[in-house]
Short mmCIF file of C-alpha atoms in Angstrom, two decimals:
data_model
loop_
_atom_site.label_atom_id
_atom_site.label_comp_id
_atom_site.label_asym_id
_atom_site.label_seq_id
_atom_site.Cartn_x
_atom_site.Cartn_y
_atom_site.Cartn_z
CA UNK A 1 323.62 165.87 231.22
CA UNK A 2 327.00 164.09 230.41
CA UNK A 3 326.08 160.98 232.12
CA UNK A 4 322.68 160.67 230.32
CA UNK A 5 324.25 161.66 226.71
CA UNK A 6 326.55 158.80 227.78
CA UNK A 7 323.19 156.08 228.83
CA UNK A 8 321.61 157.55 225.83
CA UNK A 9 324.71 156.28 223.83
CA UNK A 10 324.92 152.84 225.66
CA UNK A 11 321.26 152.13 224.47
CA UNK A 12 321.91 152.77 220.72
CA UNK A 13 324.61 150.56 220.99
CA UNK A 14 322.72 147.97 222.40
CA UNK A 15 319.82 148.53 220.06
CA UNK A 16 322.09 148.56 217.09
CA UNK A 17 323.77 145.34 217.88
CA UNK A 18 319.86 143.63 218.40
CA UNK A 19 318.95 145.26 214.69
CA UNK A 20 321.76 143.75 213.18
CA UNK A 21 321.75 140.57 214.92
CA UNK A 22 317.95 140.75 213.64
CA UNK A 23 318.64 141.23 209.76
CA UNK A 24 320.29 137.93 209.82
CA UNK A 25 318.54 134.73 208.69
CA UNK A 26 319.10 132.13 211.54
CA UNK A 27 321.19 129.59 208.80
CA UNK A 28 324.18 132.73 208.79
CA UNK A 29 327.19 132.76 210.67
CA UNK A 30 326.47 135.11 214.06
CA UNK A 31 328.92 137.17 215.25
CA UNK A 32 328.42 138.14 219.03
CA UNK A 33 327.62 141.76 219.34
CA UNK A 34 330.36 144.18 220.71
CA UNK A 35 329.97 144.53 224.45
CA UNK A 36 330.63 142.98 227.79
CA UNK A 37 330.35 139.82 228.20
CA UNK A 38 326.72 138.56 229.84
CA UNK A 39 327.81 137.29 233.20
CA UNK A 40 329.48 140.99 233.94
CA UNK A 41 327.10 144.25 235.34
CA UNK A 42 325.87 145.76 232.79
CA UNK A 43 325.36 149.33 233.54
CA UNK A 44 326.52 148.33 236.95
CA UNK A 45 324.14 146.34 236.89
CA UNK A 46 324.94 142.92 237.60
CA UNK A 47 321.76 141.27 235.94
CA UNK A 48 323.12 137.76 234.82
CA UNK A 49 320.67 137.29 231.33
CA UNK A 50 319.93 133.48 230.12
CA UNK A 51 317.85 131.37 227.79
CA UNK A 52 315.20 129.66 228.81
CA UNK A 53 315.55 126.60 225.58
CA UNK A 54 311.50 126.48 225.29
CA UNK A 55 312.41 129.72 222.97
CA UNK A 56 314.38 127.25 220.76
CA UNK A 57 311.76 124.39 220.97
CA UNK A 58 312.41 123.42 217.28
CA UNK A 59 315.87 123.61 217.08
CA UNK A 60 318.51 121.66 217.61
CA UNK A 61 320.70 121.59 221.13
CA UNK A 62 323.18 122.47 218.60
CA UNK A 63 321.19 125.43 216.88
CA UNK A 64 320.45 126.49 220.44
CA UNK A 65 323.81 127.10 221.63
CA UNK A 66 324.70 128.88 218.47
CA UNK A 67 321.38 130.96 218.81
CA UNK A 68 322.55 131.88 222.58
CA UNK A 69 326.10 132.52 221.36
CA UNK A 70 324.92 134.83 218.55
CA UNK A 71 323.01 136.90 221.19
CA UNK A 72 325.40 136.94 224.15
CA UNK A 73 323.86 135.01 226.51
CA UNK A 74 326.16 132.81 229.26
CA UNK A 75 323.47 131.17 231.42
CA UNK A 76 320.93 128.16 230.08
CA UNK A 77 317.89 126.55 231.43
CA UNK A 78 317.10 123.46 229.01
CA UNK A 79 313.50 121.92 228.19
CA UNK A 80 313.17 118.57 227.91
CA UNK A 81 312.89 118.41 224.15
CA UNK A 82 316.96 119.18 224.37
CA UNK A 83 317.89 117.40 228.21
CA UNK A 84 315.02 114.83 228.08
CA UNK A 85 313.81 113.25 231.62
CA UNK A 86 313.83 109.90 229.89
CA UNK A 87 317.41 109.77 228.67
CA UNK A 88 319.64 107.38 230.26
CA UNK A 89 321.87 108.78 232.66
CA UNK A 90 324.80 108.58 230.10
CA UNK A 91 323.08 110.66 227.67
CA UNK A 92 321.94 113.04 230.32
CA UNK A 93 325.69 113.19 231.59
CA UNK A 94 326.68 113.83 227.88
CA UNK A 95 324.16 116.63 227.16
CA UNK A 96 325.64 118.96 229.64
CA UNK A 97 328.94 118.33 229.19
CA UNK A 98 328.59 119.47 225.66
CA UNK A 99 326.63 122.48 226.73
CA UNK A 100 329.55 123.19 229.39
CA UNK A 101 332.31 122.58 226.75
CA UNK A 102 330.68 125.44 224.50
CA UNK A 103 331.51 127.77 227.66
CA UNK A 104 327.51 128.26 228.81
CA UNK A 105 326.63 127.72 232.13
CA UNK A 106 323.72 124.94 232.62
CA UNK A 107 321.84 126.00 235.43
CA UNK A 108 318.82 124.81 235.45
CA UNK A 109 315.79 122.42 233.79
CA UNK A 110 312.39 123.09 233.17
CA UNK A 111 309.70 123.85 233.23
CA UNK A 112 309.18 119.96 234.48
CA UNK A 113 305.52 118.99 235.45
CA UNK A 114 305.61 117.28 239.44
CA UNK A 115 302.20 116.47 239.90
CA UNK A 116 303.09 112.88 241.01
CA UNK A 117 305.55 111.33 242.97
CA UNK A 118 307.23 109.05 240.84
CA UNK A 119 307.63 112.49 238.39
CA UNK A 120 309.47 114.33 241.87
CA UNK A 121 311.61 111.00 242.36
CA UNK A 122 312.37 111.11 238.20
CA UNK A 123 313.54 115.04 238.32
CA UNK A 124 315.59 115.25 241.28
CA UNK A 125 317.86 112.04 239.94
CA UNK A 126 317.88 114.08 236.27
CA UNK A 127 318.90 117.02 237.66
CA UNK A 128 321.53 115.34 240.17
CA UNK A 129 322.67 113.83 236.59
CA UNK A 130 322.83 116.77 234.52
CA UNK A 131 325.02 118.98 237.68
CA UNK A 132 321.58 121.25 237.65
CA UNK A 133 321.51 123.72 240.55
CA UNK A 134 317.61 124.48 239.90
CA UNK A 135 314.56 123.15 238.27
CA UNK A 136 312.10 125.49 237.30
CA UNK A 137 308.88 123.55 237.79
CA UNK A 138 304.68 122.71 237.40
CA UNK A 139 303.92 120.89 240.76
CA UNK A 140 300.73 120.80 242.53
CA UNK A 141 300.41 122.05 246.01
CA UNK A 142 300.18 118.33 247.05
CA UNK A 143 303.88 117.45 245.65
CA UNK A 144 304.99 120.29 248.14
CA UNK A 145 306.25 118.51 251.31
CA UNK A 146 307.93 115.73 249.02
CA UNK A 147 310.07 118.39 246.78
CA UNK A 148 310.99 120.12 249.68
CA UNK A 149 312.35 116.88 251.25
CA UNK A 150 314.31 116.11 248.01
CA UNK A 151 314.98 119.86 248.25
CA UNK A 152 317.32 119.07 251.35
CA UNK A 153 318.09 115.24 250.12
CA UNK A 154 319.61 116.47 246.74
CA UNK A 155 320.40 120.64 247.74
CA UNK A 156 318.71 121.37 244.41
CA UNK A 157 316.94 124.61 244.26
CA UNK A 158 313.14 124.54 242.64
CA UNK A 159 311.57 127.42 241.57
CA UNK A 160 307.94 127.07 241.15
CA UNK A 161 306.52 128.47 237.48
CA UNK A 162 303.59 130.93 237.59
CA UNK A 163 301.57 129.99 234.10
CA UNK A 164 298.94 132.70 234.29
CA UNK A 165 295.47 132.82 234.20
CA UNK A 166 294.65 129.00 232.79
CA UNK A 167 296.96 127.26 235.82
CA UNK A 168 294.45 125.98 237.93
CA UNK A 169 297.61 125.59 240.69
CA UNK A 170 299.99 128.55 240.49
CA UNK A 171 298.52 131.28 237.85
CA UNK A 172 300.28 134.15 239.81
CA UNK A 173 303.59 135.26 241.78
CA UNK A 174 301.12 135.16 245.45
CA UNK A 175 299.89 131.83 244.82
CA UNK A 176 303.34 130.35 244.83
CA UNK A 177 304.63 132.42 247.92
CA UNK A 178 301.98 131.86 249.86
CA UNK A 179 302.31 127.82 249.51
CA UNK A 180 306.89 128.07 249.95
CA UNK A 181 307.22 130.82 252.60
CA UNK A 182 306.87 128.55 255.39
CA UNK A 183 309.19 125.84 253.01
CA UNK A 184 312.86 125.37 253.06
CA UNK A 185 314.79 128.22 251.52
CA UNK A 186 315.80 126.53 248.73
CA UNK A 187 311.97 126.77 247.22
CA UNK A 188 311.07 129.68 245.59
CA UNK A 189 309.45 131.48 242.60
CA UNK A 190 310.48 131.32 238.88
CA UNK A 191 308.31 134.83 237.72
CA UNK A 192 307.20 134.42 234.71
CA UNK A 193 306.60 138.17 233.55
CA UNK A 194 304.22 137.59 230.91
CA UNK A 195 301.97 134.92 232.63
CA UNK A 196 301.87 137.80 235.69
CA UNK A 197 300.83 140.47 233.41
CA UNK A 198 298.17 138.55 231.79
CA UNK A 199 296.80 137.25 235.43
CA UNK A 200 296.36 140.42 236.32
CA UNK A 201 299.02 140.63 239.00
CA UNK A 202 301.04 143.66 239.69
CA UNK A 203 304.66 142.73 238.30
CA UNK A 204 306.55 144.96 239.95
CA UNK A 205 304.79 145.12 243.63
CA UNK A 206 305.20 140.93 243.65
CA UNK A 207 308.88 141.14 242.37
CA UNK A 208 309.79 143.40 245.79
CA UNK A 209 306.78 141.61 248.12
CA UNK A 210 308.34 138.40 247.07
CA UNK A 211 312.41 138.98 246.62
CA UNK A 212 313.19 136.86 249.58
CA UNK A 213 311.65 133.74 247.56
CA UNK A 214 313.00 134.68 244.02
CA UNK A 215 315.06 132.34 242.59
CA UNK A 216 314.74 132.91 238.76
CA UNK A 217 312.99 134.40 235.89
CA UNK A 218 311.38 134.49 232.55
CA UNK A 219 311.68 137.46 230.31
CA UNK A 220 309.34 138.17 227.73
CA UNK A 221 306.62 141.04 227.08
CA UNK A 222 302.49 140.72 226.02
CA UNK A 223 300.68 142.87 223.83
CA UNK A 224 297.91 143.40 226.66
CA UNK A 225 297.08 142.81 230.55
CA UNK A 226 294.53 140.31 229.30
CA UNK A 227 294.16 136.25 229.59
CA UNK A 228 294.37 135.51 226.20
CA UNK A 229 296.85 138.21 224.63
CA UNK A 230 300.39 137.03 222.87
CA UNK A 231 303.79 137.16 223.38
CA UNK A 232 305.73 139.85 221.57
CA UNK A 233 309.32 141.01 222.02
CA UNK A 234 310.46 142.34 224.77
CA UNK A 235 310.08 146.36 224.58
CA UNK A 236 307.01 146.54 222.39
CA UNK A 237 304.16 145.19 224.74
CA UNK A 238 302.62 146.70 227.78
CA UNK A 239 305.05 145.34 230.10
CA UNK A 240 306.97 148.06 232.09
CA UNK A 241 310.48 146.27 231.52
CA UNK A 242 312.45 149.73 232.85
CA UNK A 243 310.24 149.48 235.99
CA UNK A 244 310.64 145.99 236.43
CA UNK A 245 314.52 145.61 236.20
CA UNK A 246 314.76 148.53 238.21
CA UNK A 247 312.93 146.62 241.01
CA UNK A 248 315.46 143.33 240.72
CA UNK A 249 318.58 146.03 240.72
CA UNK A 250 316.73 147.22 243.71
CA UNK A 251 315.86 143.88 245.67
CA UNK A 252 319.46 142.70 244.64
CA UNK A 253 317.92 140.33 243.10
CA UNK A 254 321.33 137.27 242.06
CA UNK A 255 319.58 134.98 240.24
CA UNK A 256 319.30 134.59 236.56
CA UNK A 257 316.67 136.52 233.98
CA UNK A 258 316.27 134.22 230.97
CA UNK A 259 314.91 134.84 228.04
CA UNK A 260 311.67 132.70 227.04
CA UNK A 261 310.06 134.28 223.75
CA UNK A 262 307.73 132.04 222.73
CA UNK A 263 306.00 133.27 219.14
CA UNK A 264 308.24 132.17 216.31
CA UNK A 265 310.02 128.48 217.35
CA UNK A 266 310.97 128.40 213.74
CA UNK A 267 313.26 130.85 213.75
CA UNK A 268 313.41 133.00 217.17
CA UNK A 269 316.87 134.64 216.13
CA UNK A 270 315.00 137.87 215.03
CA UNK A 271 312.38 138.69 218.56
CA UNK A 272 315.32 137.14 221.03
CA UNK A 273 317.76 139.50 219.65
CA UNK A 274 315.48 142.17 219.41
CA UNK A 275 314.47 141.12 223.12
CA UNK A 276 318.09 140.94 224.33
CA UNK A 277 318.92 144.27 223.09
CA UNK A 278 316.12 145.90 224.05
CA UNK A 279 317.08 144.85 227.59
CA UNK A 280 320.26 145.57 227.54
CA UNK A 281 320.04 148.94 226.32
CA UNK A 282 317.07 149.34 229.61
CA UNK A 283 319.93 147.95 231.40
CA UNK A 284 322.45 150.61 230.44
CA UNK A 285 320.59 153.56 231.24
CA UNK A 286 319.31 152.53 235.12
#
């Protein structure tokens, strides 16, 4: 009874800190909520939370890193419209130094489309540039044997995107592990929770089937296990986010869980915080 008075506790505080990080207007000052820092186990948990920066696809790289720093999240995986592929090397270089400087950890790119070879031959040399240990990326099954050579060239993870029921190459979790399990290692899955709730796709059955192969995911919730249904933040859609991050704690999973919310690029302070500590408060009482 003690220890759940003291979860029960844990949650409120993490809820609290989301509803006040929420009340603010995205042009205020944030102050980081009071608790351990992102990259520690939370709950004893050690779930490392990120941003995927498609969440902040209108604002600035600067906004961004204030947006992440406001919400407590260490680990970043940039979009091209704030690391783009066509930047010269210099500016590339200069990106993620700045992003490294702030104290966040760069770990990753995407989601980059592959569906030729001279996009492949672009990525691997961008993410070589940038010091990226992963790309999370859009290839078709064709582009396979060539990432997984540049895979062992370059020793640069790539974890293949699941986009749900209009991806015509990998809509669900299956679809990629059925093309990498006979791949090198180093390709895997990027689970994108929403996209596998919308396809259809049990969440939590692929997320143990397919631990061996996970090497990163996207957080986010849906209003309904149907094609067409919306984003909304994390905690108030159908997804069963308790279920599901018990299945990483239990899979042990050590990859990332970033944050994509998708609805408001305006101004996504208010549904990422909410998100974050809506998670984080699941996250203290598992």
């Amino acid at each position: 009874m003690k220890e759940q008075r003291s979860s029960r506790r844990r949650f409120l505080q993490w809820a609290g800190a989301a509803a006040a990080l929420t009340g603010n207007g995205f042009g205020l000052a944030l102050a980081a909520p009071a608790h351990a820092p992102a990259d520690k186990p939370i709950g004893g948990k050690a779930i490392k939370l990120g941003l995927a920066s498609y969440t902040a696809r209108k604002l600035t790289l600067d906004q961004t890193l204030t947006l992440m720093k406001g919400v407590d999240l260490k680990y970043l995986c940039l979009k091209s419209v704030h690391l783009p592929l066509d930047a010269k090397p210099t500016e590339i270089a200069a990106i993620a130094a700045k992003v490294r400087q702030a104290r966040l950890v760069l770990y990753g790119g995407g989601v980059i489309t592959m569906h030729k070879e001279t996009q492949v031959a672009q990525a691997f040399d961008y993410a070589k540039t940038a010091g990226l240990e992963m790309m999370v990326a859009a290839p078709t099954a064709d582009m396979l044997p060539l990432i997984e050579a540049k895979v062992k060239q370059y020793n640069i993870s790539v974890a293949i995107h699941n986009h749900g029921p209009g991806d015509k190459h990998f809509p669900t979790p299956a679809s990629v592990y059925d093309r990498v399990k006979v791949l090198d290692s180093r390709l895997g899955l990027c689970i994108d929770i929403g996209h596998t709730v919308r396809s259809g796709a049990d969440l939590i059955g692929s997320t143990q089937k397919y631990a061996d192969r996970l090497l990163d995911v996207h957080m986010k919730d849906v209003m309904a296990a149907a094609p067409n249904s919306k984003d909304v933040p994390v905690g108030r859609g159908v997804i069963d986010i308790p279920g599901f991050l018990r299945a990483l704690v239990q899979v042990n999973y050590a990859g990332r869980v970033s944050f994509e919310y998708e609805p408001d690029p305006d101004d996504p302070l208010p549904g990422l915080a909410e998100s974050v500590g809506f998670t984080r408060g699941v996250l203290a009482t598992i």
